[in-house]
Coordinates of C-alpha atoms in Angstrom, one line a residue:
X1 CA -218.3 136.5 229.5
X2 CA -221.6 136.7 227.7
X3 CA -224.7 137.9 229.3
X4 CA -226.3 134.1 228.8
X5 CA -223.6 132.7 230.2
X6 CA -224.7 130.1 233.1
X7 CA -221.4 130.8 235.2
X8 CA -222.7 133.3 236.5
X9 CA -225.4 131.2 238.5
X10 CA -223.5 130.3 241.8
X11 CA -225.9 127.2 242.1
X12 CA -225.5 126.3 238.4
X13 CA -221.7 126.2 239.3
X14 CA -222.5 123.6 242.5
X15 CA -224.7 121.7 240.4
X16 CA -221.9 121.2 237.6
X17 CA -219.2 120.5 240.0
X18 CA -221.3 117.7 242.0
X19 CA -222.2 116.3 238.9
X20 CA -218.7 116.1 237.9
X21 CA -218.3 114.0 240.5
X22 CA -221.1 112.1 239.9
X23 CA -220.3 111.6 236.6
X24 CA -216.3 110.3 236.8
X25 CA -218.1 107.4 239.3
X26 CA -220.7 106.7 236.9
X27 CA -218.3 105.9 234.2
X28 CA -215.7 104.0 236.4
X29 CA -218.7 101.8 237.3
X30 CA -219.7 101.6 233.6
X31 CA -216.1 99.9 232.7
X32 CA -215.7 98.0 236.3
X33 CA -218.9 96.4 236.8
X34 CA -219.5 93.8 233.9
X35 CA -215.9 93.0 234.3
X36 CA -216.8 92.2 237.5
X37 CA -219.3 89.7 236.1
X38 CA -217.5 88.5 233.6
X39 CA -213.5 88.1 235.2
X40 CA -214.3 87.6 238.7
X41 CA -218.2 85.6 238.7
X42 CA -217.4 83.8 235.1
X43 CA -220.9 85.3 233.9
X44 CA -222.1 84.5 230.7
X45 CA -223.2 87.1 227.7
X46 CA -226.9 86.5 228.4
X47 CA -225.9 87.3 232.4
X48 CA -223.9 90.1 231.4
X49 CA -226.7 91.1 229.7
X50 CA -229.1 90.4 232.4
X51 CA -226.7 92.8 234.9
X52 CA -227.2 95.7 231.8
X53 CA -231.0 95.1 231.8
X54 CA -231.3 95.5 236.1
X55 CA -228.8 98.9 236.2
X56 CA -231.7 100.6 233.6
X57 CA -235.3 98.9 234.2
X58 CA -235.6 101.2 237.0
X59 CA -236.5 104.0 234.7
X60 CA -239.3 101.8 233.3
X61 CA -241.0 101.1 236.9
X62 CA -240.5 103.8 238.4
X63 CA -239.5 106.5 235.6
X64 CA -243.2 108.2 234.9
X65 CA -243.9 108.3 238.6
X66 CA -240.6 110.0 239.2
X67 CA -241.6 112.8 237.1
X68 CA -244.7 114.1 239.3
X69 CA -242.8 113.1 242.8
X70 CA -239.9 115.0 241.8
X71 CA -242.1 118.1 240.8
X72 CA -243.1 118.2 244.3
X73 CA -240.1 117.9 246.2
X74 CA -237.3 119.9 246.8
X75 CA -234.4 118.7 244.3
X76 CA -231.8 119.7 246.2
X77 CA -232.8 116.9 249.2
X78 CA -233.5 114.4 245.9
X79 CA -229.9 114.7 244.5
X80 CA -228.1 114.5 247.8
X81 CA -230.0 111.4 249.0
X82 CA -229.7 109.9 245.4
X83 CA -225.8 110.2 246.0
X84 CA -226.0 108.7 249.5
X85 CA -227.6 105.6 248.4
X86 CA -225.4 105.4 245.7
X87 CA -222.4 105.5 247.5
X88 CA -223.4 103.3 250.4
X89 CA -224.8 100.3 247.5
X90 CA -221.2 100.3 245.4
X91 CA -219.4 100.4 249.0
X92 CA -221.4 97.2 249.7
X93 CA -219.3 95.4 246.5
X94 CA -215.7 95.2 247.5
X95 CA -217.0 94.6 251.1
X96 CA -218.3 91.4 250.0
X97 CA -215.5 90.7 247.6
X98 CA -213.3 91.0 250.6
X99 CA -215.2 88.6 252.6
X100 CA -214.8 86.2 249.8
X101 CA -219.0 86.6 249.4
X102 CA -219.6 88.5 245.9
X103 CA -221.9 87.2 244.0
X104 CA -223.9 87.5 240.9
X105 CA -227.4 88.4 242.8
X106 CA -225.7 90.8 245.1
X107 CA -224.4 92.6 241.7
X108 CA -228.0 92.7 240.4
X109 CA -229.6 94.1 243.7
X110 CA -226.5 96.7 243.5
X111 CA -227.3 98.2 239.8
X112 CA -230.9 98.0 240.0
X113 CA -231.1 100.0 243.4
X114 CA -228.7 102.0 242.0
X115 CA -230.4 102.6 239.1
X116 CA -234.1 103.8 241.2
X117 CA -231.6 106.2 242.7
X118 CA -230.5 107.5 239.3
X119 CA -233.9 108.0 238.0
X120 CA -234.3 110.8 240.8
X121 CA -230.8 112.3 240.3
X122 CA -231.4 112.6 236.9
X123 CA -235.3 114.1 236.5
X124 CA -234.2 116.2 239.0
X125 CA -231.2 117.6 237.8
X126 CA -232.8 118.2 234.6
X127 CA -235.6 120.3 236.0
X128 CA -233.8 122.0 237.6
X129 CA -231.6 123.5 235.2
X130 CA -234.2 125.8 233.6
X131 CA -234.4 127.7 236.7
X132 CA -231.0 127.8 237.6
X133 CA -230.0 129.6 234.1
X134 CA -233.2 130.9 232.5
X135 CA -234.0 129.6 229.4
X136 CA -232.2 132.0 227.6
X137 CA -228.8 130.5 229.0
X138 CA -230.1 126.7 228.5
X139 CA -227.8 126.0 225.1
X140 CA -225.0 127.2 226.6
X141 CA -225.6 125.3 229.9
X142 CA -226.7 122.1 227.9
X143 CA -223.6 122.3 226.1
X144 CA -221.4 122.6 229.8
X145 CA -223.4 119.8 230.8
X146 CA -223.0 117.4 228.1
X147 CA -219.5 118.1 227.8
X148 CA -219.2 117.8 231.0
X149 CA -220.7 113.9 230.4
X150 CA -218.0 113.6 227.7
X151 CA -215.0 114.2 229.6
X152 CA -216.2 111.8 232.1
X153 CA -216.7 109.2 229.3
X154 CA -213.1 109.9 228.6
X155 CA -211.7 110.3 232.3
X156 CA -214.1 107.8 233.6
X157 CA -214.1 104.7 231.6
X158 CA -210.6 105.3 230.3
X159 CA -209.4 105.6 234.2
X160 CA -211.8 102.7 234.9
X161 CA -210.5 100.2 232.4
X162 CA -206.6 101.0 233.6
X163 CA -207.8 101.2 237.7
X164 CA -209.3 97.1 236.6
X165 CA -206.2 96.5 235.2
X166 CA -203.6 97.5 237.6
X167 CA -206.1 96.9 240.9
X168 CA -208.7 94.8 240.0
X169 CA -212.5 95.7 239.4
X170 CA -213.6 95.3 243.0
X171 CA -211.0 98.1 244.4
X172 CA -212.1 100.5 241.2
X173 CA -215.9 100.5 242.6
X174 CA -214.0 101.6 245.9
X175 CA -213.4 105.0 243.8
X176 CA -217.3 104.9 242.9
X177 CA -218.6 105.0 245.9
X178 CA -216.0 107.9 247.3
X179 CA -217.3 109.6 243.8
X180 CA -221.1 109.6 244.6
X181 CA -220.1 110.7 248.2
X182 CA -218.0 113.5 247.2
X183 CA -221.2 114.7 245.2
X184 CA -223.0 114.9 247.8
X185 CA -221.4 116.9 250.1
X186 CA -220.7 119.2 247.3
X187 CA -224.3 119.8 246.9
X188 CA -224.9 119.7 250.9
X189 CA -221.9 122.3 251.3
X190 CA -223.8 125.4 250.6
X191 CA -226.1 124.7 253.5
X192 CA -223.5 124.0 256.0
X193 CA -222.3 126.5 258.5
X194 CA -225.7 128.1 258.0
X195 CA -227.8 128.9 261.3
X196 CA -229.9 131.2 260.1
X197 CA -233.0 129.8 258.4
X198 CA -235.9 131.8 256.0
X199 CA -238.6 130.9 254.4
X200 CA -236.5 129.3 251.9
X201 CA -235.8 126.6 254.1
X202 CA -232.5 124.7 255.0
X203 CA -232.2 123.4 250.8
X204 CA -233.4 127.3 249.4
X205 CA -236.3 125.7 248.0
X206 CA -239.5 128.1 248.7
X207 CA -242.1 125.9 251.6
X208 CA -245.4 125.0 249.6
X209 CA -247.8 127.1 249.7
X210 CA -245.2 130.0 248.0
X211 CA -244.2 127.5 245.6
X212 CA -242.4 124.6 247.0
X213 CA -241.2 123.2 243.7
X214 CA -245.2 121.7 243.7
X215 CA -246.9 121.4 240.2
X216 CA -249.7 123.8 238.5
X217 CA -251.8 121.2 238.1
X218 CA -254.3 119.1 240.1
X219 CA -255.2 115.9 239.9
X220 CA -253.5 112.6 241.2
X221 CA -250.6 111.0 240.5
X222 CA -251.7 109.2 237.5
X223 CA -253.7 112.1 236.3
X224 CA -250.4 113.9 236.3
X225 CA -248.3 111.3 234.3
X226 CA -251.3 111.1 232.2
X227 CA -250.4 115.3 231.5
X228 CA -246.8 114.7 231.2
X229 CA -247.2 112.3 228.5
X230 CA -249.5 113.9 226.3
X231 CA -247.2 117.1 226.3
X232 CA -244.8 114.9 224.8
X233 CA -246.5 112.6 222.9
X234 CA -248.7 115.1 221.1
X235 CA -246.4 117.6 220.4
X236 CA -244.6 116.6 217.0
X237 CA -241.0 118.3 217.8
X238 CA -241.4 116.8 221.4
X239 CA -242.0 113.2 220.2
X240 CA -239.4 112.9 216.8
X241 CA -236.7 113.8 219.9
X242 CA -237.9 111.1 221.9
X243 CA -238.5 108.6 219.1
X244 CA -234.8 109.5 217.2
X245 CA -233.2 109.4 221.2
X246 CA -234.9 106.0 222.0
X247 CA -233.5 104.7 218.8
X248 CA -230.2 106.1 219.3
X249 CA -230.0 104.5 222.9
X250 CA -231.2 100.8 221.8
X251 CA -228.8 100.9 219.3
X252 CA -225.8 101.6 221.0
X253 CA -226.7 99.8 224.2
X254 CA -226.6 96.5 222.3
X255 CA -223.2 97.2 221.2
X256 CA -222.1 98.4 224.1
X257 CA -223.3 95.6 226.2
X258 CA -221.5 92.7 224.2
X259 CA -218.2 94.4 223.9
X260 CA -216.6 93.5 227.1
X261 CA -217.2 89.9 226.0
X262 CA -216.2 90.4 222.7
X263 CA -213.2 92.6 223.7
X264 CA -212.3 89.7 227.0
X265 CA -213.1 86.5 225.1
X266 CA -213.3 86.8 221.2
X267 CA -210.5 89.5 220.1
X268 CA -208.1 88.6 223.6
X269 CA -207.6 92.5 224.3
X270 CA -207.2 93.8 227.6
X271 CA -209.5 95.9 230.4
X272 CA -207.3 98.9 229.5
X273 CA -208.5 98.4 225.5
X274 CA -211.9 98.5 226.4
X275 CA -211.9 101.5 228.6
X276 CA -209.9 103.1 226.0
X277 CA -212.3 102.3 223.2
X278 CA -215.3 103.3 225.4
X279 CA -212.7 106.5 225.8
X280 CA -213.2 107.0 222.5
X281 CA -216.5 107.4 222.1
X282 CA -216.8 110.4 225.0
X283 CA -214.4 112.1 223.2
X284 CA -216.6 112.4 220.1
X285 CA -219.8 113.5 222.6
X286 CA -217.1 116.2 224.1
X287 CA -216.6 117.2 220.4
X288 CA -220.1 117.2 219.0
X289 CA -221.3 119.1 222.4
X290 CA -218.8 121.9 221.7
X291 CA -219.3 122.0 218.1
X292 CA -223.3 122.0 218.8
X293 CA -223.6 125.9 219.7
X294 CA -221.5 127.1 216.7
X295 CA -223.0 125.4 213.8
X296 CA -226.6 125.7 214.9
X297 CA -226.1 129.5 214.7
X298 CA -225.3 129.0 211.5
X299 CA -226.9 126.2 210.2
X300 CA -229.9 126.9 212.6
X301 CA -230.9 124.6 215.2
X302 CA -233.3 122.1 213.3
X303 CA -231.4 121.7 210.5
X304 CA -227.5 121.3 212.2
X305 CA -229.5 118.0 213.7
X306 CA -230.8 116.9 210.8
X307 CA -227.5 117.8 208.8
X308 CA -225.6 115.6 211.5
X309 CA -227.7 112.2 211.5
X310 CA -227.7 111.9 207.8
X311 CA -224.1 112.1 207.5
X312 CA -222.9 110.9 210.5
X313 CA -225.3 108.0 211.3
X314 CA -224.3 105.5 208.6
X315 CA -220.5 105.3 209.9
X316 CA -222.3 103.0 212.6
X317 CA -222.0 100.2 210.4
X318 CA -218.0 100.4 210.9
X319 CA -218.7 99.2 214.4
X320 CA -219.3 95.7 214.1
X321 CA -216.3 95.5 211.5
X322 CA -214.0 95.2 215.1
X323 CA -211.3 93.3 214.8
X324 CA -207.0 92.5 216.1
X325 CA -205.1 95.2 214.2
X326 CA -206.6 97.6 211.7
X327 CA -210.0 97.0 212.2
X328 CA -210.0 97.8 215.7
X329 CA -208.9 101.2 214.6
X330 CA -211.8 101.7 211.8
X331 CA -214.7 100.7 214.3
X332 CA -213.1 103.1 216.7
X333 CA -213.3 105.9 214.1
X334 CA -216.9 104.8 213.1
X335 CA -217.7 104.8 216.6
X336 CA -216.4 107.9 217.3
X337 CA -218.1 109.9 214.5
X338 CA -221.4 108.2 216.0
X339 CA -220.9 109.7 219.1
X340 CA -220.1 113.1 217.6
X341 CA -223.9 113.5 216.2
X342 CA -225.0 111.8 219.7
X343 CA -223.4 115.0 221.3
X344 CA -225.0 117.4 219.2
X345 CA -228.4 115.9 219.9
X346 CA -227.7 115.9 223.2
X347 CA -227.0 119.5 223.5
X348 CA -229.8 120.6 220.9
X349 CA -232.4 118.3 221.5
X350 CA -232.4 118.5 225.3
X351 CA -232.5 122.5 224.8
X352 CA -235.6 122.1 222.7
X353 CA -237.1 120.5 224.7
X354 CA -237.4 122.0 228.0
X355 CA -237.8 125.7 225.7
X356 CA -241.3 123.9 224.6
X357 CA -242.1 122.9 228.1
X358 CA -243.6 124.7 230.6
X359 CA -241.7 125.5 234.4
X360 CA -244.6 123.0 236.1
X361 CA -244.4 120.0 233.6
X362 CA -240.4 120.0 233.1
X363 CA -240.5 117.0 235.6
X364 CA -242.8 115.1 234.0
X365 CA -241.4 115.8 230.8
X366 CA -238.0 115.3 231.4
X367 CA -239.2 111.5 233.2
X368 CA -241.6 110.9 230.1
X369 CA -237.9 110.8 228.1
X370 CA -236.2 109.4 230.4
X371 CA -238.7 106.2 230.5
X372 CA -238.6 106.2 227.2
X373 CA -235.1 107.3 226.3
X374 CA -233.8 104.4 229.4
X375 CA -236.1 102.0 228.7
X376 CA -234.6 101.5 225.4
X377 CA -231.2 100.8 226.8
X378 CA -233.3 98.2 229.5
X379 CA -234.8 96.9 226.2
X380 CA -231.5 96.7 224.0
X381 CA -229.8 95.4 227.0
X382 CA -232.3 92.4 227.0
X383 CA -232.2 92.1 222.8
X384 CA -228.1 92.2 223.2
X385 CA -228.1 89.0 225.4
X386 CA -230.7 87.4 223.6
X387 CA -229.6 87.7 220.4
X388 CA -225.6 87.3 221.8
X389 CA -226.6 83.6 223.6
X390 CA -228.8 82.8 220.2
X391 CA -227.4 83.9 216.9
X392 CA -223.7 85.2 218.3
X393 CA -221.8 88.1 219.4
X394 CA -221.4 89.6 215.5
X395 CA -224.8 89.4 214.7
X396 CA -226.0 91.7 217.7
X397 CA -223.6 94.0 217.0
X398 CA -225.3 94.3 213.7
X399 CA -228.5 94.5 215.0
X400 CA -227.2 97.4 217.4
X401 CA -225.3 99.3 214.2
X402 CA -228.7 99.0 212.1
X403 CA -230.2 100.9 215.0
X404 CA -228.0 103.4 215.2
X405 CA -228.2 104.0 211.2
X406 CA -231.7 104.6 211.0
X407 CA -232.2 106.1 214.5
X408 CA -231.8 110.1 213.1
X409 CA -235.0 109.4 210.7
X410 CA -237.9 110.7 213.1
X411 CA -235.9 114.1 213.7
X412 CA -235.3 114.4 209.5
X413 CA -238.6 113.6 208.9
X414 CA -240.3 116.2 211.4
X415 CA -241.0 119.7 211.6
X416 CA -237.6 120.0 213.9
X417 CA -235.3 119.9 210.5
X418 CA -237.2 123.3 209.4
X419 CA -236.6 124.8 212.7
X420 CA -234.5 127.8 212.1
X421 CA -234.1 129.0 216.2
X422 CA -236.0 127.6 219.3
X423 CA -239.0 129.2 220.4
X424 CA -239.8 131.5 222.8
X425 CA -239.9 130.4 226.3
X426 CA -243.2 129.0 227.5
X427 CA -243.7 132.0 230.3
X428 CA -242.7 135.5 230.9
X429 CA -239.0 135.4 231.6
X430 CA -237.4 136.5 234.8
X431 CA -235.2 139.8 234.5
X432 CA -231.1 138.3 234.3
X433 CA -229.3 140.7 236.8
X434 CA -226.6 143.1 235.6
X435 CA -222.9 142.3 234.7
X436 CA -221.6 142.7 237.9
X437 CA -224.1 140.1 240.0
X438 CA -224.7 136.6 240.3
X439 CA -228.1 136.0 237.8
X440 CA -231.2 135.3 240.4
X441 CA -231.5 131.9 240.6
X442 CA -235.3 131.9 242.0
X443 CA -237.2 129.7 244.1
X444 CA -235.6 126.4 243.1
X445 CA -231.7 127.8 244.5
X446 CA -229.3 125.5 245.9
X447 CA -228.1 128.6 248.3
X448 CA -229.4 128.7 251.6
X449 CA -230.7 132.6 252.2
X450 CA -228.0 134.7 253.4
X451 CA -225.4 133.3 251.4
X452 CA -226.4 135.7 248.4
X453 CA -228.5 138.8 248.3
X454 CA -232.1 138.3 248.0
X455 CA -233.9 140.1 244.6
X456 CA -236.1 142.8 245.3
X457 CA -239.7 142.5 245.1
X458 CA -241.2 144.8 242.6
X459 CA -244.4 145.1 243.2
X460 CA -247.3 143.2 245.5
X461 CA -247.1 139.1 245.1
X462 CA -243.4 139.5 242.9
X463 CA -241.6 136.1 243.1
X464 CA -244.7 133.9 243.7
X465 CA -247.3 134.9 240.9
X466 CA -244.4 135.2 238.4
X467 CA -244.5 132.1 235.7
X468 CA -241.2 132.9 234.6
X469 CA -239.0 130.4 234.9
X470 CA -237.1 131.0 238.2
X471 CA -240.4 130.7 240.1
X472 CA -243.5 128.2 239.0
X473 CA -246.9 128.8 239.5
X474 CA -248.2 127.8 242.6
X475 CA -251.4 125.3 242.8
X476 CA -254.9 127.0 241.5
X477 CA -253.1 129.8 239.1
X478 CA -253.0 129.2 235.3
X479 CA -251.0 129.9 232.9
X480 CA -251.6 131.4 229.1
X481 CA -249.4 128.7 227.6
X482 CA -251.0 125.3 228.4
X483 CA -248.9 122.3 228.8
X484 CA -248.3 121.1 225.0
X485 CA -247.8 124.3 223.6
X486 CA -245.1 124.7 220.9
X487 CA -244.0 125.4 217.5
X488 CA -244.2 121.5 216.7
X489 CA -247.8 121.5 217.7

């Protein structure tokens, strides 16, 4: 196993697993709730659309302020309560179908709770990560991770669209919630059975005042966002990836919006079709994720993402080609090479960026994308009904594939397409431990103390000074890279 491998973290195993779980639900819900809408409630595109818009806006209302709250709190406590209210809001679907009560305002309360709880699962997983792996392990991780997201395209949506078809939609959310509950107690496992307590505390996150997962930096809340989004915005690697992922995700969110009407209504096919054609596409993510590492050491980094959106972006325009018989097969293979470059960014572009971020501002980073990055899909969702109820079903799928063709332009135009390797890690790095031990996972572990052997302190202050990237900087102690440091600066 190489020494950067992330299996070695205990916690960074945890996390993958509960995520797994997470993950599979997510993607069952993805396929089973508009079908809902549309077979059971008789809801229209712009509704359908509507029901897209509500399961994202969340990250716009509450997205920025996620950032700083989650860069206080302890993230294992976020990502377990983020399950819990997950599982409880889907159970709260086939209850009411049951009862004969469903209706189209109880599906829009559903996603767009649901979707406030997966603004916190999300920042916090990502901001995690960094400290769970070291940033010398974070490609390699990033790849496991995204991959990870791919198979559950493929499992999830492909299992979703045959569970509506045998079952019905209402019984597949069944498996949703029992998917966000089983991530849950994965992540709450570690802690269980454990009587002894340190200063850890019960989730192995250090109390504040050690470090507590708080921030660097002063200031209120909005002086924080404020900080968050100027490391992103100003830094020119930072803000092409934002600007090429935003793109990316307004594009394909219009397609994939319309295409259980256009799949249902206009081309006749079944539930199983759609999830197999939404199969598809997680399949080319799986792909591009594990293809990502390899050719970016020989390509380099930069360049393997610019490489990959110019030659891989224009096959979008097969998409809206979808049609009965061959046709269906051409947009799939269009769709799928899409997908393929969307997995290399993924794994790529998420490494770069939290390598150019600094251990206290990877929260409000990582929320600064994800408003912008989900607020595109809350955006194209809205554009895809529009435009569906206005002009027709075809011509938003051409609106979406025109997105998707241009999106790779901000990345091929910036510094990133020179970059040869990513750059050093903003802080000191943390020593890895030898072959033979789990790697230190630092103050933000998902262990409880006791379950693995503490590292040892080398020398007055160790483990709470330290800026590496297993341990932040407490409140009142700089750092010598400032927030918005980087090669793209």
């Amino acid at each position: 196993m190489p020494t950067d491998s992330p299996w070695r973290s205990r916690d960074f195993r945890t996390l993958f697993t509960a995520t797994a779980f997470s993950q599979l639900g997510t993607n069952i819900c993805y396929v089973a709730v508009p079908l809902i809408a549309v077979s059971a409630l008789d809801a229209s595109a712009g509704e359908v659309g509507l029901l897209a818009t509500l399961s994202t806006v969340a990250f716009l209302l509450i997205g920025l302020p996620a950032g700083a709250w989650v860069d206080r709190m302890r993230h294992r406590r976020v990502l377990i309560t983020a399950d819990v209210v997950r599982a409880g809001l889907f159970a709260s679907v086939p209850a009411a179908w049951a009862l004969d009560a469903l209706t189209l305002e109880q599906l829009y309360a559903v996603v767009l709770l649901n979707g406030c709880a997966t603004v916190f699962f999300d920042v916090g997983s990502q901001s995690i990560l960094p400290r769970l792996v070291g940033r010398e392990g974070l490609v390699r991780a990033n790849a496991a991770v995204v991959s990870l997201q791919a198979a559950g395209n493929v499992a999830g949506r492909g299992a979703g669209g045959g569970i509506v078809q045998l079952f019905t939609a209402p019984v597949a959310v069944i498996g949703v919630g029992v998917l966000y509950l089983a991530s849950a107690v994965r992540l709450a496992l570690p802690a269980a059975g454990r009587g002894r307590r340190s200063r850890r505390g019960a989730d192995g996150v250090v109390p504040p005042g050690a470090d507590g997962g708080r921030t660097a930096s002063g200031g209120g809340l909005a002086a924080q966002i404020a900080e968050g989004l100027r490391h992103v915005l100003r830094n020119a690697e930072l803000r092409a990836l934002a600007l090429t992922a935003s793109l990316t995700n307004l594009g394909s969110q219009i397609v994939n919006t319309l295409l259980p009407v256009l799949f249902t209504r206009e081309l006749g096919l079944s539930a199983g079709a759609l999830g197999l054609y939404w199969a598809a596409g997680g399949a080319g993510i799986l792909l591009g994720a594990r293809c990502a590492h390899p050719v970016a050491r020989r390509l380099g980094h930069g360049r393997t993402l610019g490489v990959a959106g110019l030659v891989m972006a224009p096959t979008a325009l097969l998409v809206p080609l979808i049609d009965r018989g061959p046709w269906l097969w051409v947009a799939g293979a269009g769709w799928m090479l899409v997908t393929f470059k969307i997995g290399v960014d993924n794994v790529l572009g998420v490494s770069l960026r939290q390598r150019l971020t600094p251990d206290p501002l990877l929260g409000r980073m990582n929320a600064t994308f994800r408003f912008m990055l989900t607020g595109a899909i809350a955006v194209g969702s809205a554009v895809a009904g529009l435009i569906g109820e206005l002009a027709g079903l075809r011509v938003a799928m051409w609106v979406g594939a025109g997105c998707l063709t241009l999106a790779f332009l901000p990345v091929f135009l910036s510094p990133v397409r020179h970059r040869r390797e990513l750059p050093q890690p903003c802080g000191p790095e943390r020593p890895a431990a030898g072959p033979a031990k789990e790697r230190a996972t630092g103050a933000q572990s998902f262990l409880p103390e006791g379950s693995e052997r503490a590292p040892r302190r080398r020398g007055p202050g160790a483990g709470i000074t330290s800026s590496g990237p297993g341990t932040p900087v407490p409140p009142g102690v700089s750092r010598r890279t400032r927030p918005g440091e980087g090669a793209g600066k």
